[in-house]
mmCIF file of C-alpha atoms and ligand atoms in Angstrom:
data_model
loop_
_atom_site.group_PDB
_atom_site.id
_atom_site.type_symbol
_atom_site.label_atom_id
_atom_site.label_comp_id
_atom_site.label_asym_id
_atom_site.label_seq_id
_atom_site.Cartn_x
_atom_site.Cartn_y
_atom_site.Cartn_z
ATOM 1 C CA UNK A 858 0.000 0.000 0.000
ATOM 2 C CA UNK A 859 1.256 3.448 -0.866
ATOM 3 C CA UNK A 860 2.205 5.691 2.020
ATOM 4 C CA UNK A 861 -0.113 8.616 2.665
ATOM 5 C CA UNK A 862 2.212 10.575 4.889
ATOM 6 C CA UNK A 863 3.487 13.823 3.343
ATOM 7 C CA UNK A 864 7.268 13.881 3.205
ATOM 8 C CA UNK A 865 9.131 16.385 5.355
ATOM 9 C CA UNK A 866 12.663 17.535 4.589
ATOM 10 C CA UNK A 867 14.345 19.720 7.207
ATOM 11 C CA UNK A 868 17.736 21.386 7.050
ATOM 12 C CA UNK A 869 19.590 21.485 10.353
ATOM 13 C CA UNK A 870 22.183 24.183 9.780
ATOM 14 C CA UNK A 871 23.769 23.479 13.194
ATOM 15 C CA UNK A 872 26.351 26.104 14.284
ATOM 16 C CA UNK A 873 26.936 27.410 10.773
ATOM 17 C CA UNK A 874 26.187 30.660 8.937
ATOM 18 C CA UNK A 875 26.344 34.275 10.040
ATOM 19 C CA UNK A 876 23.158 36.269 9.591
ATOM 20 C CA UNK A 877 24.280 37.445 6.158
ATOM 21 C CA UNK A 878 25.260 33.948 5.016
ATOM 22 C CA UNK A 879 22.039 32.484 6.353
ATOM 23 C CA UNK A 880 20.004 35.135 4.559
ATOM 24 C CA UNK A 881 21.729 34.388 1.298
ATOM 25 C CA UNK A 882 21.157 30.625 1.676
ATOM 26 C CA UNK A 883 17.495 31.249 2.495
ATOM 27 C CA UNK A 884 17.114 33.529 -0.557
ATOM 28 C CA UNK A 885 18.640 30.870 -2.786
ATOM 29 C CA UNK A 886 16.411 28.145 -1.355
ATOM 30 C CA UNK A 887 13.334 30.321 -1.757
ATOM 31 C CA UNK A 888 14.051 30.756 -5.464
ATOM 32 C CA UNK A 889 14.401 26.996 -5.933
ATOM 33 C CA UNK A 890 11.824 25.653 -3.511
ATOM 34 C CA UNK A 891 9.582 28.473 -2.330
ATOM 35 C CA UNK A 892 6.572 27.281 -4.366
ATOM 36 C CA UNK A 893 6.879 23.627 -3.362
ATOM 37 C CA UNK A 894 3.684 22.193 -1.879
ATOM 38 C CA UNK A 895 4.411 18.501 -2.410
ATOM 39 C CA UNK A 896 6.902 18.258 0.430
ATOM 40 C CA UNK A 897 7.018 20.060 3.786
ATOM 41 C CA UNK A 898 10.307 21.985 3.847
ATOM 42 C CA UNK A 899 11.751 23.291 7.108
ATOM 43 C CA UNK A 900 14.825 25.474 7.554
ATOM 44 C CA UNK A 901 16.521 25.375 10.971
ATOM 45 C CA UNK A 902 19.193 28.069 11.134
ATOM 46 C CA UNK A 903 21.028 28.982 14.341
ATOM 47 C CA UNK A 904 19.079 31.184 16.782
ATOM 48 C CA UNK A 905 20.948 34.301 15.677
ATOM 49 C CA UNK A 906 19.702 33.941 12.093
ATOM 50 C CA UNK A 907 16.089 32.957 12.830
ATOM 51 C CA UNK A 908 14.787 36.476 12.498
ATOM 52 C CA UNK A 909 16.502 37.156 9.174
ATOM 53 C CA UNK A 910 15.479 33.814 7.662
ATOM 54 C CA UNK A 911 11.938 34.266 8.977
ATOM 55 C CA UNK A 912 11.604 37.570 7.142
ATOM 56 C CA UNK A 913 12.838 36.017 3.904
ATOM 57 C CA UNK A 914 10.628 32.925 3.863
ATOM 58 C CA UNK A 915 7.445 34.443 5.264
ATOM 59 C CA UNK A 916 5.887 34.816 1.810
ATOM 60 C CA UNK A 917 6.649 31.287 0.593
ATOM 61 C CA UNK A 918 5.758 27.749 1.632
ATOM 62 C CA UNK A 919 8.968 26.887 3.490
ATOM 63 C CA UNK A 920 8.704 26.787 7.275
ATOM 64 C CA UNK A 921 11.069 27.890 10.018
ATOM 65 C CA UNK A 922 12.453 25.712 12.794
ATOM 66 C CA UNK A 923 14.845 26.161 15.717
ATOM 67 C CA UNK A 924 17.497 23.687 16.845
ATOM 68 C CA UNK A 925 16.598 23.565 20.547
ATOM 69 C CA UNK A 926 14.620 25.413 23.222
ATOM 70 C CA UNK A 927 14.138 25.474 26.983
ATOM 71 C CA UNK A 928 11.043 24.000 28.628
ATOM 72 C CA UNK A 929 10.311 27.000 30.856
ATOM 73 C CA UNK A 930 8.446 29.904 29.312
ATOM 74 C CA UNK A 931 10.613 32.631 30.850
ATOM 75 C CA UNK A 932 12.861 33.423 33.787
ATOM 76 C CA UNK A 933 16.419 33.333 35.048
ATOM 77 C CA UNK A 934 17.902 30.774 32.621
ATOM 78 C CA UNK A 935 20.943 32.507 31.194
ATOM 79 C CA UNK A 936 21.612 31.643 27.599
ATOM 80 C CA UNK A 937 18.328 29.831 27.010
ATOM 81 C CA UNK A 938 15.519 30.464 24.520
ATOM 82 C CA UNK A 939 11.820 29.810 25.188
ATOM 83 C CA UNK A 940 9.002 28.498 23.027
ATOM 84 C CA UNK A 941 7.350 31.915 23.102
ATOM 85 C CA UNK A 942 10.488 33.549 21.742
ATOM 86 C CA UNK A 943 10.479 31.054 18.879
ATOM 87 C CA UNK A 944 6.793 31.625 18.158
ATOM 88 C CA UNK A 945 7.498 35.352 18.182
ATOM 89 C CA UNK A 946 9.835 34.793 15.210
ATOM 90 C CA UNK A 947 7.210 32.641 13.445
ATOM 91 C CA UNK A 948 8.921 29.332 14.044
ATOM 92 C CA UNK A 949 6.678 26.334 13.437
ATOM 93 C CA UNK A 950 9.129 23.564 14.329
ATOM 94 C CA UNK A 951 11.852 22.871 16.876
ATOM 95 C CA UNK A 952 14.458 20.098 16.806
ATOM 96 C CA UNK A 953 14.710 18.442 20.232
ATOM 97 C CA UNK A 954 17.087 15.840 21.625
ATOM 98 C CA UNK A 955 19.568 15.963 18.763
ATOM 99 C CA UNK A 956 22.408 13.518 19.437
ATOM 100 C CA UNK A 957 24.899 16.387 19.546
ATOM 101 C CA UNK A 958 22.916 17.948 22.391
ATOM 102 C CA UNK A 959 22.670 14.577 24.103
ATOM 103 C CA UNK A 960 26.407 13.888 23.708
ATOM 104 C CA UNK A 961 27.944 17.331 24.362
ATOM 105 C CA UNK A 962 25.389 19.292 26.381
ATOM 106 C CA UNK A 963 23.898 16.846 28.841
ATOM 107 C CA UNK A 964 20.507 16.471 27.176
ATOM 108 C CA UNK A 965 18.623 13.497 28.603
ATOM 109 C CA UNK A 966 15.360 11.769 27.762
ATOM 110 C CA UNK A 967 13.857 13.555 30.754
ATOM 111 C CA UNK A 968 14.827 17.047 29.555
ATOM 112 C CA UNK A 969 13.756 16.173 26.024
ATOM 113 C CA UNK A 970 10.384 15.068 27.385
ATOM 114 C CA UNK A 971 9.865 18.383 29.180
ATOM 115 C CA UNK A 972 10.818 20.277 26.045
ATOM 116 C CA UNK A 973 8.521 18.211 23.825
ATOM 117 C CA UNK A 974 5.567 18.969 26.095
ATOM 118 C CA UNK A 975 6.429 22.674 26.263
ATOM 119 C CA UNK A 976 6.792 22.846 22.476
ATOM 120 C CA UNK A 977 3.408 21.211 21.877
ATOM 121 C CA UNK A 978 1.790 23.522 24.425
ATOM 122 C CA UNK A 979 3.142 26.441 22.386
ATOM 123 C CA UNK A 980 1.898 24.863 19.121
ATOM 124 C CA UNK A 981 5.426 24.234 17.899
ATOM 125 C CA UNK A 982 5.965 20.912 16.141
ATOM 126 C CA UNK A 983 8.830 19.064 17.838
ATOM 127 C CA UNK A 984 11.226 17.046 15.688
ATOM 128 C CA UNK A 985 12.354 14.514 18.289
ATOM 129 C CA UNK A 986 15.706 12.881 17.527
ATOM 130 C CA UNK A 987 16.741 9.370 18.510
ATOM 131 C CA UNK A 988 19.520 7.059 17.402
ATOM 132 C CA UNK A 989 22.248 4.703 18.527
ATOM 133 C CA UNK A 990 26.032 5.075 18.559
ATOM 134 C CA UNK A 991 28.341 2.787 16.601
ATOM 135 C CA UNK A 992 29.299 0.966 19.789
ATOM 136 C CA UNK A 993 25.651 0.354 20.611
ATOM 137 C CA UNK A 994 24.910 -0.896 17.077
ATOM 138 C CA UNK A 995 27.892 -3.218 17.130
ATOM 139 C CA UNK A 996 26.941 -4.622 20.513
ATOM 140 C CA UNK A 997 23.428 -5.374 19.255
ATOM 141 C CA UNK A 998 21.620 -2.893 21.482
ATOM 142 C CA UNK A 999 20.179 -0.581 18.804
ATOM 143 C CA UNK A 1000 16.583 -1.524 19.532
ATOM 144 C CA UNK A 1001 16.994 -1.292 23.298
ATOM 145 C CA UNK A 1002 18.580 2.167 22.996
ATOM 146 C CA UNK A 1003 15.955 3.452 20.583
ATOM 147 C CA UNK A 1004 13.150 1.995 22.718
ATOM 148 C CA UNK A 1005 14.519 3.778 25.790
ATOM 149 C CA UNK A 1006 14.797 7.081 23.916
ATOM 150 C CA UNK A 1007 11.362 6.868 22.302
ATOM 151 C CA UNK A 1008 9.491 5.702 25.403
ATOM 152 C CA UNK A 1009 11.077 8.192 27.751
ATOM 153 C CA UNK A 1010 11.384 11.216 25.462
ATOM 154 C CA UNK A 1011 7.725 10.822 24.523
ATOM 155 C CA UNK A 1012 6.341 9.734 27.895
ATOM 156 C CA UNK A 1013 2.894 11.026 28.828
ATOM 157 C CA UNK A 1014 1.997 12.587 25.492
ATOM 158 C CA UNK A 1015 -1.217 10.608 24.944
ATOM 159 C CA UNK A 1016 -2.984 11.898 21.828
ATOM 160 C CA UNK A 1017 -0.403 14.678 21.455
ATOM 161 C CA UNK A 1018 1.829 11.969 20.023
ATOM 162 C CA UNK A 1019 0.113 12.810 16.731
ATOM 163 C CA UNK A 1020 1.642 16.309 16.861
ATOM 164 C CA UNK A 1021 5.296 15.330 16.632
ATOM 165 C CA UNK A 1022 7.829 14.338 14.007
ATOM 166 C CA UNK A 1023 10.477 11.749 14.904
ATOM 167 C CA UNK A 1024 13.966 11.788 13.407
ATOM 168 C CA UNK A 1025 15.988 8.583 13.428
ATOM 169 C CA UNK A 1026 19.613 9.649 13.299
ATOM 170 C CA UNK A 1027 22.149 6.871 13.851
ATOM 171 C CA UNK A 1028 24.996 8.723 15.549
ATOM 172 C CA UNK A 1029 27.603 6.820 13.548
ATOM 173 C CA UNK A 1030 26.143 8.200 10.319
ATOM 174 C CA UNK A 1031 26.080 11.878 11.323
ATOM 175 C CA UNK A 1032 28.700 13.959 9.560
ATOM 176 C CA UNK A 1033 30.787 10.863 8.868
ATOM 177 C CA UNK A 1034 29.840 10.173 5.256
ATOM 178 C CA UNK A 1035 28.632 6.765 6.431
ATOM 179 C CA UNK A 1036 24.937 6.293 5.736
ATOM 180 C CA UNK A 1037 22.679 3.588 7.038
ATOM 181 C CA UNK A 1038 21.678 1.421 4.097
ATOM 182 C CA UNK A 1039 18.026 1.861 3.113
ATOM 183 C CA UNK A 1040 17.274 -1.545 4.645
ATOM 184 C CA UNK A 1041 19.105 -0.776 7.892
ATOM 185 C CA UNK A 1042 17.242 2.526 8.191
ATOM 186 C CA UNK A 1043 13.874 0.989 7.253
ATOM 187 C CA UNK A 1044 14.280 -1.689 9.934
ATOM 188 C CA UNK A 1045 14.715 0.907 12.667
ATOM 189 C CA UNK A 1046 11.971 3.150 11.263
ATOM 190 C CA UNK A 1047 9.529 0.231 11.295
ATOM 191 C CA UNK A 1048 10.605 -0.541 14.855
ATOM 192 C CA UNK A 1049 10.009 3.093 15.884
ATOM 193 C CA UNK A 1050 6.543 3.013 14.317
ATOM 194 C CA UNK A 1051 5.810 -0.164 16.259
ATOM 195 C CA UNK A 1052 6.877 1.604 19.471
ATOM 196 C CA UNK A 1053 4.678 4.587 18.616
ATOM 197 C CA UNK A 1054 1.762 2.194 18.125
ATOM 198 C CA UNK A 1055 2.430 0.633 21.526
ATOM 199 C CA UNK A 1056 2.341 4.099 23.090
ATOM 200 C CA UNK A 1057 -0.464 5.784 21.183
ATOM 201 C CA UNK A 1058 -2.234 3.156 19.092
ATOM 202 C CA UNK A 1059 -1.766 2.299 15.456
ATOM 203 C CA UNK A 1060 -3.939 5.084 14.028
ATOM 204 C CA UNK A 1061 -1.691 7.731 15.549
ATOM 205 C CA UNK A 1062 1.490 5.794 14.770
ATOM 206 C CA UNK A 1063 0.498 5.466 11.110
ATOM 207 C CA UNK A 1064 0.249 9.239 10.811
ATOM 208 C CA UNK A 1065 3.514 10.223 12.515
ATOM 209 C CA UNK A 1066 6.290 11.107 10.114
ATOM 210 C CA UNK A 1067 9.693 9.570 10.796
ATOM 211 C CA UNK A 1068 12.658 11.287 9.158
ATOM 212 C CA UNK A 1069 16.024 9.704 8.527
ATOM 213 C CA UNK A 1070 19.150 11.755 9.298
ATOM 214 C CA UNK A 1071 22.840 10.971 8.885
ATOM 215 C CA UNK A 1072 24.813 11.833 5.762
ATOM 216 C CA UNK A 1073 21.698 12.039 3.613
ATOM 217 C CA UNK A 1074 22.653 13.605 0.295
ATOM 218 C CA UNK A 1075 21.403 13.806 -3.299
ATOM 219 C CA UNK A 1076 23.154 10.536 -4.177
ATOM 220 C CA UNK A 1077 21.362 8.447 -1.550
ATOM 221 C CA UNK A 1078 18.161 10.374 -0.787
ATOM 222 C CA UNK A 1079 15.843 8.697 -3.301
ATOM 223 C CA UNK A 1080 16.604 5.135 -2.230
ATOM 224 C CA UNK A 1081 16.139 6.009 1.440
ATOM 225 C CA UNK A 1082 12.947 7.990 0.846
ATOM 226 C CA UNK A 1083 11.247 5.250 -1.131
ATOM 227 C CA UNK A 1084 11.240 2.951 1.891
ATOM 228 C CA UNK A 1085 7.872 2.325 3.497
ATOM 229 C CA UNK A 1086 8.540 3.967 6.855
ATOM 230 C CA UNK A 1087 10.993 6.714 5.842
ATOM 231 C CA UNK A 1088 8.945 9.884 5.574
ATOM 232 C CA UNK A 1089 11.617 12.494 5.066
ATOM 233 C CA UNK A 1090 15.071 13.616 6.024
ATOM 234 C CA UNK A 1091 16.826 15.727 8.619
ATOM 235 C CA UNK A 1092 19.780 17.043 6.697
ATOM 236 C CA UNK A 1093 23.002 18.466 8.118
ATOM 237 C CA UNK A 1094 25.942 19.121 5.805
ATOM 238 C CA UNK A 1095 23.974 18.835 2.573
ATOM 239 C CA UNK A 1096 21.505 21.468 3.820
ATOM 240 C CA UNK A 1097 24.169 24.178 3.742
ATOM 241 C CA UNK A 1098 24.147 24.378 -0.038
ATOM 242 C CA UNK A 1099 21.180 25.375 -2.208
ATOM 243 C CA UNK A 1100 21.783 22.817 -4.916
ATOM 244 C CA UNK A 1101 22.261 19.767 -2.695
ATOM 245 C CA UNK A 1102 19.338 20.604 -0.405
ATOM 246 C CA UNK A 1103 17.074 21.294 -3.390
ATOM 247 C CA UNK A 1104 18.039 17.977 -4.961
ATOM 248 C CA UNK A 1105 17.144 16.121 -1.781
ATOM 249 C CA UNK A 1106 13.770 17.858 -1.677
ATOM 250 C CA UNK A 1107 13.177 16.915 -5.303
ATOM 251 C CA UNK A 1108 14.005 13.293 -4.469
ATOM 252 C CA UNK A 1109 11.176 13.430 -1.935
ATOM 253 C CA UNK A 1110 8.554 14.587 -4.466
HETATM 254 P P1 LIG B 553 24.726 15.200 8.408
HETATM 255 O O1 LIG B 553 23.686 15.240 7.305
HETATM 256 O O2 LIG B 553 25.782 16.262 8.249
HETATM 257 O O3 LIG B 553 25.287 13.830 8.586
HETATM 258 O O4 LIG B 553 23.968 15.577 9.763
HETATM 259 C C1 LIG B 553 22.794 14.926 10.066
HETATM 260 C C2 LIG B 553 22.202 15.594 11.243
HETATM 261 O O5 LIG B 553 22.712 15.524 12.347
HETATM 262 C C3 LIG B 553 20.967 16.362 11.037
HETATM 263 O O6 LIG B 553 20.394 16.733 12.258
#
């Protein structure tokens, strides 16, 4: 049966691009992709460039996302950004629990869970990231790790489970040039959908989009995206260039 889920391609620009560089990338992407309605396209620049990119894409179909947020709405949390601040800049999405935040900045399933709930309360769509390290894959614990991340990052959502996007990003494939094969990725995506069904029932699980992330590029996007449970991509390096990001989006059409 053909999938009914609309594909979603998001560019995670990570800690790259000054305001001027981000604006020029956004302008270039708007020319190529601004009219696209077949695929949901999300640009996630660094916080400092959100405002500039927001102003550029506000008259086209691309959406804005942030790369993280705090769960509190305001207060004495030096260096943090709240959901309301993101909404104020017309963000629609926020990446949460990226493996780089988990590995370098102490993000845990518990903090991700608080952030997911705060994002949904602010009508932001969380893109919740999960994925195993190379060591975990090689020791055969991929499913246990992903189960722990999914169950605990998404605990207590009930029907709000329908309001999220999940990104499966095997840590060993991020920025390494190594990509999960389409079959490897599909296996984990199907497993994640099974977990979502256990949590929220199969109707909700069937509607949740699960992106793949980890060295996705024009050369491998089509074969990944044609898999039954791969509903899009969360793109790092290849999102920093108009041509490569546009080609990935076209592979999703
Ligand atoms: P790369 O596409 O650079 O491997 O990064 C993937 C990623 O981490 C997206 O969030």
